Structure formats: structure tokens, C-alpha cells
Amino acid sequence: MSEPMVRAENVHKSFGHLEVLKGIDLEVRAGEVACLLGPSGSGKSTFLRCINHLEKITAGRLSVDGELVGYEERRGRLYELTEHRVCAKRAEIGMVFQRFNLFPHLTVLDNVLIGPRTVKKDRSAATVDRARALLDRVGLAAKESVYPGQLSGGQQQRVAIARALCMEPKLMLFDEPTSALDPELVGEVLDVMRQLAADGMTMVVVTHEIGFAREVGDTAYFMDGGVILESGDPRQVLVQPTHPRLQDFLSKVL
Amino acid sequence: MHLVDAPTPPVSHSGEARTAPPALDVVPVRHVGRWIASGVLLIVVAMFLHTLFSHIPRNGNPHDSRFEWNVVGHYLFQWSIVHGAIVTLEITAISMAAGVLLGIVLASMRLSANRQLRWVSWSYLWFFRGTPVYVQLIFWSNLAWIYPRLSVGVPFGPSFWSMDTNSLITNLFLVAVIGLSLNEAAYMAEIVRAGIIAVDHGQSEAAQALGMRRVQTLVRIVLPQAMRVIVPPTGNETISMLKTTSLVGAALGGGGELYRAVQNIYDLNYLIPPLLIVGCLWYLAMTSVLSIGQFYIERYYGRGIGVGPAPLTLSQTIRRSLRRTQRPPMPGAPS
């Protein structure tokens, strides 16, 4: 079996004296959907942000597709990667944020195209076609010349997914993608993610949607206080939890 | 304990929108204070307007025009005045352009992770905001006293090329542009910095997550959004700069800008108030044009942001009001 897409070994992260991650171990295989659950402040979003080096880990080893994130190991020493190489790695990892973070001064189509255009210097017509196809796939082909401010939250988040996909990533990170949405709009975003998972995309999803994790997730990780308390098949872990903290958590969110 | 022991019984609603009853017929409140204030103001304005066209005995003439409009009209389009206005516009344009560019650099330095860059930028601002621009202008015109020669070469070593500072600063136009743009850069740096930090941090995070480098993120994502915050105060600065150019003539005794041109005339004929009016009319005309330009720039950078549609341009407003007068809406028609 080849290298896992994401491998974390005893990952720690501190902000000053505050230790947010206290030893995370996990492996996400290619094509797997891993769901991270847990109360707010448990460190799940911080861990997700470490995967594309938006946060630097303070100890442990974290690698994506067999290469360390943000560092290079030569003769037993870690060397920080140049900005150029960090950016090249990030370009292979898509990320979707809780608050969408679409670029308000660009139209929907330009939002989807700005990654390929600026990062890959790709201004080809084929890429424009791909962007349009992606907007069609998330059900927003008719909105390509509209500005994000004119869209609903659910529509904005679907554009954000298309924007990330247009970079043709090998891994997608989702940071509570439905937490800022009206309850009526959650379904349309989850549908897009469900479709993406069915197409074989490797996904790490921080979510509070227990139903989605049970239905789509291959593995569920329950985090609290900077550590993983329980993990496994979501259809088992999230139905018959063994750890009392997870039992308590599920009784409150369900 | 429950105050109501029976639960509210369910009520069925038709769920359909109904036609509205006739609009409310209301007698509005009378604002007596407003009427009195308007009346008093109207009288004051009328008195001022009257003085504009009244006559007084002066210069041995029993009926001299109080404002000497004939003198104003005579000098308004004289070539020396028009030329002064052109020089004023040139100094303003060049100094603002240089000030904005240097301001962006200083703001980026101020927000840099590099402590030395932050410190240099802070010191620059401290000096140029902390001293009067009038004094700075005079200082630059005396630069040769401190640095008689300007040269390019090895630091603390031999020089490859040098020039006499005096040959540079005898060009008063150049001194004006150097002095005004260096001073302006300090103010623009703070305006640009305010614009950059007003952009939500999630924007640069999303750009970084796509793989954009820091400079790309600044140029493609952050600055275009910061422009919405940067443009209005920059418009102010431009208008302010246009008027500050009048210091050049006073500080350097030359430079050829508008106020100096006005002064050159009234120094000879002593018709000071009408010539000052000539200058003010030109300054007002130029700042008015700048305000219109600012409106269109703000409209451009406001796209995609805000709830309503973009504000109407002048031609759109005229067209819309023409349409309204041509076809008055039917009473009771939905608006």
C-alpha cells in the first residue's frame, strides 16, 4: 500500500503558553473521507489548518502525500521551506472555510478562476471551461457573472467549493463548512460534498453534522482538549460510542 | 405556577396575502421652529447676495462695484493666471502620484514581519508628519547648505558619479514636487495601512490556501478591497494637495503656481481682493472637477460590495428624472 495522503504523528501545536494540540495521530488514505468532530476549542480546526501550513506545528511530524508539511528533512535536520515551495504545496490542497471567504470584488467566475490564473499562470480557455463545468456541477452555472454579495450563504459556500476544486487538488479540507448557514441551506452544501466524496476525493472534514459524518465518512475522529478520544467507523463510533465524553457530546448535539 | 392553564388552541390561517386597505390619511405635525429658522436664514442669504452686486464709494469713484467684478473678469482668463493653474495641476498630479506609490511602500513596510523595515517606516512618518510642510519646503531649497554634492558610489568609499546640489534645487518646480510628495507619502502610508487592515483576515487566508504568495495576495486580493477604504481620504488628500501648492510660492518665492501668479499681479496693482477671488474661482473649479472624479473612482471600487445597486452617475440621474417627468406614475399604481 502506498503512502497515506495525510499522516500525523504526535502532532503538537502551541500558541505561546496555550497548548492547543497535545499529540494527534491519524492517517487518511487516498480517497478516504475523515470527519473530525468535537466541541469548540477542542483543536480540530487548528489541526486542519496545520495540514496546509496556515499554522505551523510545534512538535511531531505531519506529512501530506509522503512529504513533510512546511519543512524538509536533510541529514537529520529540519529546514523551513521557502515561501515559493510552501505555496506550491498549498496549491495542491483545497480548503473551504466556515465563513466562505469568497473575494467580494470578483464575480463568481473570477473567484473560481483566480487560483489557476495567479498561482498557475493558467489563462487558457480550457480552464475557463473547467471553471464553468465546476459551477454547473455545484448548480450555479447561471450565477457566473454575479458578485458573491448577491448570493445566499449556501450558494456562496458552493462557489467556494468550486473555487477550491478548480485548482485540481489531491486533498480537500473543510473547516465547518455548514456552521454559518441557515438550517434550510445546509442540505445543498452537504449534497455537493456527498457527490465529491462519491467521486473519490480525499477529504478531511471538520463538522458538527453527525448525520453527514455517519452517512459519508469513512472514519470519524472525536477530539476534545487537543487529543483524539475515540476514532473508527462513524457508523459504529457515532452510534454506539464507548467514551463517556463522546456519549455526552452526542446526547447534546443530536 | 402557570398563569394560563389551558394551552393556546391552534388557529388555522388562510396563508394567502390579502389586498391592502386604503393608505392612511394623516395630518402631519407642524414644525414651527423650522419655519422660523428658514425665514431668518433666508434673510441673511438675501443680504449677502445683495452685497455681491452693490456699490460703494472707493478710489474717488462714488459708485465702485463692491467686489470689483470688472477686475475679476479682466484677469480671470489672463494667460499668466491660466498658466499658474496648469502648473498647480502639474505639481498636484506628480506629487500625489509619487506620494501614493511611496505611501504604499511605507505601509507595506509598516505591516512587514521585518522589524527593521517597520522601524524605518515608523521613523519616516514620525519626521514628515511631525514637521510643517512649509518648513520642509524651505529646508529642501536649502539642501545644498548641508549636502553641497550628491554622488553615487561605494558607501563610505569612492564615488562614480556626482552632481552639484545647487543645480538641482534652483529648479523650484522640482523642489516643490520633492517636498510635497515626500510629505504626502507619510499621510498616504497611514491611509493605505488603514485600508489594508480593514480587509477581513479571512480574505488573505483564502488566498494563501489557494497557493498565492504574499505579494500576489496583497496585489490581487487585499489592495483592491482596501481601495474602498483608501479612495475617499485620498480624494481629500488630493484636494488638500491642490491647495497646499499655494505654499510653494510663499515658501520658495517662485515655482509659477496659481497663487504665485495671482500675487505677482496684485503686488503691482494692489487690487488684492478681486485677484484673490480670481484665484479662489480657479481653485474651486479644479477641486470641483476632482470631486467628480472621486465619485466615479469610488463607484468603481465599490462594485460587489454593499447591499444596494451602485450610486447613480450624473447622466443616469438626469435620464431617470426626465423619464419621471415624461410619464407621471398613476395614482395608486405600485411603485
Coordinates of C-alpha atoms in Angstrom, one line a residue:
Chain A
M1 CA 0.0 0.0 0.0
S2 CA 1.3 3.5 -0.9
E3 CA 1.8 6.4 1.5
P4 CA -1.3 7.8 3.2
M5 CA -2.5 11.2 1.9
V6 CA -2.2 12.7 5.4
R7 CA -0.1 11.3 8.2
A8 CA 0.1 12.9 11.6
E9 CA 2.4 11.5 14.3
N10 CA 2.2 13.0 17.7
V11 CA 1.4 16.5 16.4
H12 CA 1.6 19.3 18.9
K13 CA 0.7 23.0 18.5
S14 CA 1.0 25.8 21.0
F15 CA 0.1 29.4 20.8
G16 CA 2.5 30.9 23.3
H17 CA 1.8 29.1 26.5
L18 CA -1.5 27.7 25.3
E19 CA -1.1 24.2 24.0
V20 CA -4.0 23.6 21.6
L21 CA -2.9 20.2 20.1
K22 CA -1.4 17.7 22.6
G23 CA -0.4 14.8 20.4
I24 CA -2.6 14.0 17.4
D25 CA -2.0 10.7 15.5
L26 CA -4.0 9.9 12.4
E27 CA -3.8 8.6 8.9
V28 CA -6.0 9.5 6.0
R29 CA -5.7 7.2 3.0
A30 CA -6.3 8.4 -0.6
G31 CA -10.0 8.5 -1.4
E32 CA -10.9 8.4 2.3
V33 CA -13.4 10.8 4.0
A34 CA -12.2 11.6 7.5
C35 CA -14.5 13.6 9.8
L36 CA -13.2 15.5 12.8
L37 CA -15.8 16.1 15.5
G38 CA -15.7 17.7 18.9
P39 CA -16.7 20.7 21.0
S40 CA -15.5 24.1 20.1
G41 CA -12.0 24.7 21.4
S42 CA -11.1 21.1 21.0
G43 CA -8.4 21.9 18.4
K44 CA -10.0 20.3 15.4
S45 CA -9.9 23.5 13.2
T46 CA -6.3 24.2 14.3
F47 CA -5.3 20.7 13.3
L48 CA -7.0 21.2 9.9
R49 CA -5.1 24.5 9.4
C50 CA -1.8 22.7 10.2
I51 CA -2.4 20.4 7.2
N52 CA -1.9 23.2 4.7
H53 CA 0.6 25.1 6.9
L54 CA -1.7 28.0 7.7
E55 CA -0.5 27.2 11.2
K56 CA 3.0 25.8 12.0
I57 CA 3.2 22.7 14.2
T58 CA 5.4 23.0 17.2
A59 CA 6.3 19.3 17.6
G60 CA 5.7 15.9 15.9
R61 CA 5.6 15.0 12.3
L62 CA 2.9 16.0 9.8
S63 CA 3.1 14.9 6.1
V64 CA 0.8 15.2 3.1
D65 CA 1.3 12.6 0.3
G66 CA 4.6 11.5 1.8
E67 CA 6.2 14.9 2.1
L68 CA 6.5 16.9 5.4
V69 CA 4.3 20.0 5.6
G70 CA 6.3 23.2 5.6
Y71 CA 9.7 21.6 6.2
E72 CA 12.3 19.4 4.6
E73 CA 14.4 16.9 6.4
R74 CA 18.1 16.7 5.4
R75 CA 20.7 14.8 7.3
G76 CA 18.6 14.7 10.4
R77 CA 17.8 18.4 10.5
L78 CA 14.5 20.2 9.6
Y79 CA 14.8 23.1 7.1
E80 CA 12.0 25.5 6.7
L81 CA 10.7 25.6 3.1
T82 CA 10.8 28.8 1.1
E83 CA 7.6 30.7 0.5
H84 CA 7.7 29.5 -3.1
R85 CA 7.6 25.8 -2.1
V86 CA 5.1 26.3 0.7
C87 CA 2.8 27.9 -1.8
A88 CA 3.3 25.1 -4.4
K89 CA 2.3 22.6 -1.7
R90 CA -0.8 24.6 -0.7
A91 CA -1.9 24.8 -4.3
E92 CA -2.4 21.0 -4.2
I93 CA -4.7 21.2 -1.2
G94 CA -8.1 22.8 -1.4
M95 CA -9.7 24.5 1.6
V96 CA -13.2 25.5 2.3
F97 CA -13.9 27.9 5.2
Q98 CA -16.7 28.3 7.7
R99 CA -17.3 31.9 6.6
F100 CA -16.8 31.1 2.8
N101 CA -14.2 33.9 2.3
L102 CA -15.1 34.5 -1.3
F103 CA -13.4 37.5 -2.8
P104 CA -16.2 40.1 -2.8
H105 CA -14.6 42.3 -5.5
L106 CA -14.6 39.5 -8.1
T107 CA -17.5 37.9 -9.9
V108 CA -18.4 34.2 -9.2
L109 CA -16.5 33.0 -12.3
D110 CA -13.4 35.2 -11.5
N111 CA -13.5 33.8 -7.9
V112 CA -13.2 30.3 -9.3
L113 CA -10.6 31.3 -11.9
I114 CA -8.3 33.4 -9.7
G115 CA -6.4 30.4 -8.3
P116 CA -5.4 29.0 -11.7
R117 CA -4.8 32.4 -13.1
T118 CA -2.5 33.8 -10.4
V119 CA -0.9 30.7 -9.0
K120 CA -0.5 28.5 -12.1
K121 CA -0.4 31.5 -14.6
D122 CA -3.0 29.5 -16.5
R123 CA -5.2 31.7 -18.7
S124 CA -6.3 29.0 -21.1
A125 CA -9.8 28.7 -22.5
A126 CA -9.8 25.1 -21.3
T127 CA -9.5 26.3 -17.7
V128 CA -12.4 28.7 -18.2
D129 CA -14.4 25.8 -19.5
R130 CA -13.4 23.7 -16.5
A131 CA -14.5 26.5 -14.1
R132 CA -17.8 26.8 -15.9
A133 CA -18.3 23.0 -15.6
L134 CA -17.5 23.2 -11.9
L135 CA -20.1 25.9 -11.4
D136 CA -22.5 23.7 -13.3
R137 CA -21.6 20.8 -11.0
V138 CA -22.4 22.8 -7.9
G139 CA -25.6 24.0 -9.5
L140 CA -24.6 27.7 -10.1
A141 CA -23.9 27.9 -13.8
A142 CA -26.4 30.7 -14.1
K143 CA -24.7 32.8 -11.5
E144 CA -21.2 33.1 -13.0
S145 CA -21.3 36.9 -13.6
V146 CA -22.8 37.8 -10.2
Y147 CA -20.9 39.1 -7.2
P148 CA -20.7 37.0 -4.1
G149 CA -22.6 39.6 -2.0
Q150 CA -25.7 38.9 -4.1
L151 CA -25.7 35.1 -3.3
S152 CA -27.2 33.2 -0.3
G153 CA -24.8 31.6 2.2
G154 CA -25.4 28.2 0.7
Q155 CA -24.7 29.4 -2.8
Q156 CA -21.5 31.2 -1.6
Q157 CA -20.2 28.1 0.0
R158 CA -20.9 26.1 -3.2
V159 CA -18.9 28.7 -5.1
A160 CA -16.1 28.4 -2.5
I161 CA -16.0 24.6 -3.1
A162 CA -15.8 25.2 -6.9
R163 CA -13.0 27.7 -6.3
A164 CA -11.0 25.1 -4.4
L165 CA -11.7 22.4 -6.9
C166 CA -10.6 24.5 -9.9
M167 CA -7.0 24.1 -8.6
E168 CA -7.4 20.3 -9.1
P169 CA -6.4 19.5 -5.6
K170 CA -5.5 16.0 -4.4
L171 CA -6.9 16.7 -0.9
M172 CA -9.8 18.8 0.3
L173 CA -10.0 20.4 3.7
F174 CA -13.4 21.5 5.0
D175 CA -13.5 23.8 8.1
E176 CA -17.1 23.6 9.5
P177 CA -18.5 24.3 6.0
T178 CA -22.1 24.4 7.1
S179 CA -21.8 26.1 10.5
A180 CA -22.5 29.6 9.2
L181 CA -25.5 28.6 7.2
D182 CA -29.3 28.9 7.8
P183 CA -30.7 25.4 8.5
E184 CA -32.6 25.4 5.2
L185 CA -29.4 25.9 3.3
V186 CA -27.2 23.2 4.9
G187 CA -28.5 20.4 2.7
E188 CA -27.4 21.9 -0.6
V189 CA -23.8 22.2 0.6
L190 CA -23.8 18.7 2.1
D191 CA -25.2 17.4 -1.2
V192 CA -22.2 18.8 -3.1
M193 CA -19.8 17.3 -0.6
R194 CA -21.5 14.0 -0.7
Q195 CA -21.1 14.0 -4.5
L196 CA -17.4 14.9 -4.2
A197 CA -16.9 12.0 -1.8
A198 CA -18.6 9.6 -4.2
D199 CA -16.2 10.8 -6.9
G200 CA -13.3 9.6 -4.8
M201 CA -11.9 12.9 -3.4
T202 CA -9.8 12.6 -0.3
M203 CA -11.5 14.8 2.3
V204 CA -10.8 15.9 5.8
V205 CA -14.0 17.5 7.2
V206 CA -14.3 19.4 10.5
T207 CA -18.1 19.3 11.1
H208 CA -20.9 19.3 13.6
E209 CA -23.1 17.4 11.1
I210 CA -23.3 14.0 12.8
G211 CA -25.7 12.7 10.1
F212 CA -23.3 13.6 7.3
A213 CA -20.4 12.0 9.2
R214 CA -22.3 8.8 9.7
E215 CA -23.5 8.6 6.1
V216 CA -20.5 9.8 4.1
G217 CA -17.5 9.5 6.5
D218 CA -15.1 6.6 6.3
T219 CA -13.6 7.4 9.6
A220 CA -14.7 9.6 12.5
Y221 CA -12.3 11.2 15.0
F222 CA -13.7 12.7 18.2
M223 CA -11.4 15.3 19.6
D224 CA -11.5 17.1 23.0
G225 CA -8.9 19.1 24.8
G226 CA -6.3 18.8 22.0
V227 CA -6.3 15.0 21.8
I228 CA -8.3 12.3 19.9
L229 CA -10.5 10.5 22.4
E230 CA -12.2 8.0 20.1
S231 CA -12.0 7.1 16.4
G232 CA -13.3 4.5 14.0
D233 CA -16.1 3.7 11.6
P234 CA -18.6 6.5 12.1
R235 CA -21.5 4.1 11.8
Q236 CA -20.2 2.4 14.9
V237 CA -18.4 5.2 16.8
L238 CA -21.2 7.7 16.4
V239 CA -24.0 5.2 17.1
Q240 CA -22.6 3.2 20.0
P241 CA -19.8 5.4 21.5
T242 CA -17.7 3.9 24.2
H243 CA -16.0 7.0 25.6
P244 CA -18.3 8.8 28.1
R245 CA -17.2 12.3 26.8
L246 CA -18.4 11.3 23.3
Q247 CA -21.6 9.8 24.7
D248 CA -22.2 13.1 26.5
F249 CA -21.3 15.2 23.3
L250 CA -23.7 13.2 21.1
S251 CA -26.5 13.4 23.6
K252 CA -26.2 17.2 23.4
V253 CA -25.9 17.6 19.6
L254 CA -28.4 15.0 18.4
Chain B
M1 CA -47.0 28.0 38.5
H2 CA -48.7 28.7 35.2
L3 CA -50.8 31.8 34.8
V4 CA -52.6 30.2 31.8
D5 CA -53.6 26.6 32.4
A6 CA -55.3 25.9 29.1
P7 CA -52.9 25.7 26.1
T8 CA -53.5 28.1 23.2
P9 CA -55.8 26.3 20.8
P10 CA -54.4 26.0 17.2
V11 CA -55.8 28.6 14.8
S12 CA -55.8 27.9 11.1
H13 CA -54.6 30.7 8.8
S14 CA -55.5 31.1 5.1
G15 CA -51.8 31.7 4.4
E16 CA -52.6 34.0 1.4
A17 CA -51.6 37.6 1.0
R18 CA -54.6 40.0 1.2
T19 CA -55.3 43.2 -0.7
A20 CA -54.3 46.3 1.4
P21 CA -56.9 48.7 2.8
P22 CA -56.7 52.4 1.6
A23 CA -53.4 54.1 2.5
L24 CA -53.5 56.0 5.9
D25 CA -54.7 59.7 5.6
V26 CA -52.7 61.6 8.2
V27 CA -52.4 65.3 9.2
P28 CA -48.6 65.9 9.7
V29 CA -47.1 67.7 12.7
R30 CA -46.4 71.4 12.2
H31 CA -42.7 72.3 12.7
V32 CA -42.9 76.0 13.7
G33 CA -39.2 76.2 14.7
R34 CA -38.1 75.0 11.3
W35 CA -40.2 77.7 9.6
I36 CA -38.7 80.5 11.7
A37 CA -35.1 79.2 11.2
S38 CA -35.7 79.0 7.4
G39 CA -37.0 82.6 7.4
V40 CA -34.1 84.0 9.3
L41 CA -31.5 82.2 7.2
L42 CA -33.3 83.4 4.0
I43 CA -33.0 87.0 5.1
V44 CA -29.3 86.6 5.9
V45 CA -28.6 85.0 2.5
A46 CA -30.6 87.7 0.7
M47 CA -28.5 90.4 2.5
F48 CA -25.3 88.7 1.3
L49 CA -26.5 88.3 -2.2
H50 CA -27.4 92.0 -2.3
T51 CA -23.8 93.0 -1.3
L52 CA -22.5 90.9 -4.2
F53 CA -23.9 93.4 -6.6
S54 CA -24.0 96.7 -4.6
H55 CA -21.7 99.7 -5.0
I56 CA -19.6 101.7 -2.5
P57 CA -17.6 104.9 -2.8
R58 CA -13.9 104.0 -3.4
N59 CA -10.8 105.1 -5.3
G60 CA -12.5 108.5 -5.9
N61 CA -15.4 106.7 -7.6
P62 CA -18.8 107.3 -5.8
H63 CA -20.2 104.0 -7.3
D64 CA -17.4 101.5 -7.3
S65 CA -18.5 97.8 -7.6
R66 CA -18.1 96.4 -4.1
F67 CA -16.4 93.2 -5.3
E68 CA -14.9 94.8 -8.4
W69 CA -16.3 92.2 -10.7
N70 CA -15.0 94.0 -13.7
V71 CA -11.4 93.5 -12.4
V72 CA -12.2 89.8 -11.7
G73 CA -13.5 89.4 -15.2
H74 CA -10.5 91.1 -16.7
Y75 CA -7.9 88.8 -15.0
L76 CA -9.8 85.6 -14.8
F77 CA -8.6 84.2 -18.1
Q78 CA -5.3 86.1 -18.4
W79 CA -2.6 83.8 -19.7
S80 CA -0.4 84.2 -16.6
I81 CA -3.3 83.1 -14.4
V82 CA -4.3 80.1 -16.6
H83 CA -0.6 79.1 -16.8
G84 CA -0.5 79.2 -13.0
A85 CA -3.5 76.9 -12.8
I86 CA -1.8 74.5 -15.2
V87 CA 1.4 74.4 -13.1
T88 CA -0.7 73.9 -9.9
L89 CA -2.4 70.9 -11.6
E90 CA 1.0 69.5 -12.7
I91 CA 2.5 69.8 -9.2
T92 CA -0.6 68.2 -7.7
A93 CA -0.7 65.3 -10.1
I94 CA 3.0 64.5 -9.9
S95 CA 3.3 64.9 -6.1
M96 CA 0.1 62.8 -5.5
A97 CA 1.2 60.0 -7.8
A98 CA 4.7 59.8 -6.1
G99 CA 3.1 60.2 -2.7
V100 CA 0.7 57.3 -3.3
L101 CA 3.4 55.0 -4.6
L102 CA 5.8 55.8 -1.8
G103 CA 2.9 55.6 0.7
I104 CA 2.1 52.0 -0.4
V105 CA 5.7 51.0 0.0
L106 CA 5.8 52.6 3.5
A107 CA 2.5 51.0 4.5
S108 CA 3.8 47.6 3.4
M109 CA 7.0 48.2 5.4
R110 CA 5.0 49.2 8.4
L111 CA 3.0 45.9 8.2
S112 CA 6.0 43.8 7.5
A113 CA 7.3 41.0 9.7
N114 CA 10.7 42.6 9.4
R115 CA 11.4 44.7 12.5
Q116 CA 14.0 47.0 10.7
L117 CA 11.5 47.8 7.9
R118 CA 8.8 48.6 10.4
W119 CA 11.2 50.9 12.3
V120 CA 12.4 52.8 9.3
S121 CA 8.8 53.3 8.1
W122 CA 7.7 54.5 11.6
S123 CA 10.7 57.0 11.8
Y124 CA 9.8 58.4 8.4
L125 CA 6.3 59.0 9.4
W126 CA 7.4 60.5 12.7
F127 CA 9.6 63.0 11.0
F128 CA 7.4 64.0 8.0
R129 CA 4.1 64.2 9.9
G130 CA 5.7 65.9 12.8
T131 CA 7.1 68.9 10.9
P132 CA 5.2 71.6 8.9
V133 CA 5.3 71.1 5.1
Y134 CA 6.0 74.8 4.8
V135 CA 9.3 74.3 6.8
Q136 CA 10.1 71.2 4.8
L137 CA 9.8 73.1 1.5
I138 CA 12.2 75.7 2.7
F139 CA 14.5 73.1 4.0
W140 CA 14.7 71.3 0.6
S141 CA 15.5 74.6 -1.1
N142 CA 18.5 74.9 1.3
L143 CA 19.7 71.3 0.9
A144 CA 23.0 72.4 -0.7
W145 CA 24.0 74.0 2.6
I146 CA 24.2 70.6 4.2
Y147 CA 24.9 68.4 1.2
P148 CA 26.8 70.5 -1.4
R149 CA 27.3 67.5 -3.7
L150 CA 25.1 64.4 -4.4
S151 CA 27.0 61.4 -5.5
V152 CA 26.6 57.7 -6.3
G153 CA 29.3 55.3 -5.3
V154 CA 30.6 52.8 -2.8
P155 CA 29.2 53.5 0.7
F156 CA 31.9 55.3 2.7
G157 CA 34.2 54.8 -0.4
P158 CA 34.9 56.4 -3.7
S159 CA 32.1 57.8 -5.8
F160 CA 31.5 57.1 -9.5
W161 CA 29.2 60.0 -10.3
S162 CA 28.3 63.2 -8.6
M163 CA 26.5 66.5 -9.2
D164 CA 26.2 69.9 -7.7
T165 CA 23.2 70.0 -5.4
N166 CA 22.6 73.7 -6.3
S167 CA 22.0 72.9 -9.9
L168 CA 19.1 70.6 -8.7
I169 CA 17.4 72.8 -6.2
T170 CA 17.4 76.0 -8.3
N171 CA 14.6 74.3 -10.2
L172 CA 11.8 75.4 -7.9
F173 CA 9.2 73.2 -9.6
L174 CA 11.4 70.2 -8.8
V175 CA 11.9 71.3 -5.1
A176 CA 8.1 71.7 -4.8
V177 CA 7.4 68.2 -6.2
I178 CA 10.1 66.6 -4.0
G179 CA 8.9 68.4 -0.8
L180 CA 5.2 67.8 -1.4
S181 CA 5.5 64.2 -2.4
L182 CA 7.8 63.2 0.5
N183 CA 5.4 64.9 2.9
E184 CA 2.3 63.3 1.2
A185 CA 3.8 59.8 1.4
A186 CA 3.7 59.9 5.2
Y187 CA 0.0 60.7 5.2
M188 CA -0.8 58.2 2.3
A189 CA 1.1 55.5 4.2
E190 CA -1.3 55.7 7.1
I191 CA -4.3 55.8 4.7
V192 CA -3.1 52.7 2.9
R193 CA -2.3 51.0 6.1
A194 CA -5.9 51.7 7.4
G195 CA -7.3 50.3 4.2
I196 CA -5.2 47.1 4.4
I197 CA -6.1 46.3 8.0
A198 CA -9.8 47.0 7.2
V199 CA -9.8 43.9 4.9
D200 CA -11.0 40.8 6.7
H201 CA -8.1 38.5 7.6
G202 CA -10.1 35.6 6.1
Q203 CA -9.5 37.1 2.6
S204 CA -5.7 36.7 2.8
E205 CA -6.2 33.3 4.4
A206 CA -8.3 32.1 1.5
A207 CA -5.8 33.5 -1.0
Q208 CA -2.9 31.7 0.8
A209 CA -4.9 28.5 0.9
L210 CA -5.2 28.7 -2.9
G211 CA -1.3 28.9 -3.0
M212 CA -0.9 32.6 -3.6
R213 CA 2.3 34.2 -2.5
R214 CA 2.3 37.2 -0.1
V215 CA 2.8 39.8 -2.8
Q216 CA 0.1 38.2 -5.0
T217 CA -2.3 38.2 -2.1
L218 CA -1.6 41.9 -1.4
V219 CA -1.9 43.0 -5.1
R220 CA -4.8 40.7 -6.3
I221 CA -6.9 40.3 -3.2
V222 CA -6.2 42.8 -0.4
L223 CA -5.4 46.1 -2.1
P224 CA -8.4 46.0 -4.5
Q225 CA -10.7 45.6 -1.4
A226 CA -8.7 48.2 0.6
M227 CA -9.2 50.7 -2.2
R228 CA -12.8 51.2 -1.0
V229 CA -11.4 52.5 2.3
I230 CA -8.4 54.2 0.7
V231 CA -10.1 56.2 -2.1
P232 CA -12.3 58.7 -0.1
P233 CA -9.4 60.0 2.2
T234 CA -7.1 60.0 -0.9
G235 CA -9.6 62.3 -2.6
N236 CA -9.4 64.5 0.4
E237 CA -5.6 64.4 0.2
T238 CA -5.6 65.3 -3.5
I239 CA -7.9 68.3 -2.9
S240 CA -5.8 69.3 0.1
M241 CA -2.6 69.0 -2.0
L242 CA -4.1 71.2 -4.7
K243 CA -4.5 73.9 -2.1
T244 CA -1.2 73.3 -0.4
T245 CA 0.6 74.1 -3.7
S246 CA -0.1 77.7 -2.8
L247 CA 2.5 77.4 -0.1
V248 CA 5.2 76.8 -2.8
G249 CA 5.0 80.3 -4.0
A250 CA 5.1 81.7 -0.4
A251 CA 7.9 79.4 0.8
L252 CA 10.1 79.4 -2.2
G253 CA 9.3 82.7 -3.8
G254 CA 8.6 81.1 -7.1
G255 CA 7.6 77.9 -8.8
G256 CA 5.0 79.5 -11.0
E257 CA 1.8 78.0 -9.4
L258 CA -1.6 79.7 -9.3
Y259 CA -1.3 81.7 -6.1
R260 CA 2.1 83.0 -7.1
A261 CA 0.7 84.1 -10.4
V262 CA -2.1 86.0 -8.6
Q263 CA 0.4 87.5 -6.2
N264 CA 2.6 88.7 -9.0
I265 CA -0.3 90.8 -10.3
Y266 CA -1.6 92.3 -7.1
D267 CA 2.0 93.1 -6.0
L268 CA 1.9 95.6 -8.9
N269 CA -1.6 96.9 -8.9
Y270 CA -2.7 96.4 -5.2
L271 CA -6.1 95.1 -6.4
I272 CA -5.8 92.3 -3.8
P273 CA -9.4 91.2 -3.0
P274 CA -10.6 90.8 -6.7
L275 CA -7.4 89.0 -7.6
L276 CA -7.8 86.6 -4.6
I277 CA -11.3 86.0 -5.9
V278 CA -9.8 85.1 -9.3
G279 CA -7.5 82.6 -7.6
C280 CA -10.4 81.1 -5.5
L281 CA -12.6 80.7 -8.6
W282 CA -9.8 78.7 -10.2
Y283 CA -9.2 76.6 -7.0
L284 CA -12.9 75.9 -6.7
A285 CA -13.2 74.9 -10.3
M286 CA -10.3 72.5 -10.1
T287 CA -11.4 70.9 -6.7
S288 CA -15.0 70.5 -8.1
V289 CA -13.6 68.5 -11.1
L290 CA -11.6 66.4 -8.6
S291 CA -14.7 65.7 -6.6
I292 CA -16.5 64.4 -9.6
G293 CA -13.5 62.2 -10.5
Q294 CA -13.5 60.8 -6.9
F295 CA -17.2 59.9 -7.2
Y296 CA -16.5 57.7 -10.3
I297 CA -13.4 56.0 -8.7
E298 CA -15.4 55.2 -5.5
R299 CA -18.2 53.8 -7.6
Y300 CA -15.7 51.5 -9.4
Y301 CA -14.1 50.2 -6.3
G302 CA -17.4 49.7 -4.5
R303 CA -18.5 47.1 -7.0
G304 CA -19.7 43.8 -5.5
I305 CA -19.8 45.4 -2.0
G306 CA -22.8 46.8 -0.2
V307 CA -26.4 45.9 -0.4
G308 CA -27.9 48.3 -2.9
P309 CA -27.0 49.0 -6.5
A310 CA -24.1 51.3 -7.3
P311 CA -24.9 55.1 -6.8
L312 CA -26.3 56.8 -10.0
T313 CA -23.9 58.8 -12.2
L314 CA -25.0 62.3 -13.2
S315 CA -26.2 61.2 -16.6
Q316 CA -28.1 58.4 -15.1
T317 CA -29.8 60.8 -12.6
I318 CA -30.8 63.2 -15.4
R319 CA -32.1 60.4 -17.6
R320 CA -34.1 59.0 -14.7
S321 CA -35.7 62.3 -13.7
L322 CA -36.5 63.0 -17.4
R323 CA -38.3 59.7 -17.6
R324 CA -40.2 60.6 -14.4
T325 CA -41.4 63.9 -15.7
Q326 CA -42.4 62.4 -19.0
R327 CA -44.6 59.7 -17.6
P328 CA -46.0 60.6 -14.1
P329 CA -47.0 57.5 -12.2
M330 CA -50.7 56.8 -12.0
P331 CA -52.1 57.5 -8.5
G332 CA -52.3 54.3 -6.5
A333 CA -50.0 52.4 -9.0
P334 CA -47.4 50.1 -7.4
S335 CA -44.1 51.9 -7.2

